[in-house]
Amino acid sequence: SGPPPSTTAFALKYGGGSGAAAAAGAEAEAEAVHRNTLAFCVFVALQVFNELNARSISDDWNVLRGVTANPWFLGVVLFTAAAQVALVTLGGGFTRTCPLSAREWAATTLLGACALPAGVLMRAMPKPFDDEVGHARRRIEEPPPFCC
């Protein structure tokens, strides 16, 4: 009948059992860390590109216009990117990440860059109540019921 499944999982995860079973468990764990690292990198890349999208709240599709005029913004973007590379490359067991190849970095960055065309599509959508400045504005006739 054998040991209960939880004992088997524990043994595989923490080095018990046969050498082949332990190696298979370690390989599966390494694959999971790699997959999670890729997902983490895509998420952070999406965040960085969304920071660029968020610079423009008007209908201007060129989110890079004047990007060098704000050194604080550039500092935040560069810090975010550098921290991401450091966490992934040097984090190891602490952050449960593994180093990526140049091809994987390029792929995760390109996937994150999909936020830019999404921002262009968002700006192309019609907005209700456009005023003369071009910002969407809601007209509230009466205060919401939870207000005083």
Steps between C-alpha positions, in 0.01 A plus 500: 500500500789739569533823694226764496523753215594786731799302627608425145473866399695604808769243428534609138508867587752474782737242360362172630432199289716368222760709326302497175183616676688776680660613173158508330362706788792743484460533123128569534574761768761667275249510213239659727749765617595574138136526391419728795805715423381547142151596619647742755715665233204542263297653784773752587556583130126566464525730801794695356328549164178594675694771684573644156131472405395673820706808416232615259142532615391674182448359152867548406617158382872590521575408861871565449449870424701698758605188692848642561357820650423331831812358667294355789293294260810374322653414836196296603492309170874432507488395867209264429685339208830472690329356809323245278825384342671482841214309665482246220872460444625515859190418705530124477344318791400821678270616220445150354616617158761375257717687250356536150671482163521805274229345282268458800562860611415617148184287490373619839575862409318468167199346673505789747518747213152382399379756754595778256261408216236425764542859618461630144179296459372632832561859388316434174182396679227766518458666836172628639471863602817627328553863592708768329824382663455143378470333839206277577282653770203356681207716586341394825148627547472408865747359754525122532287344779802430722595868510388733777 
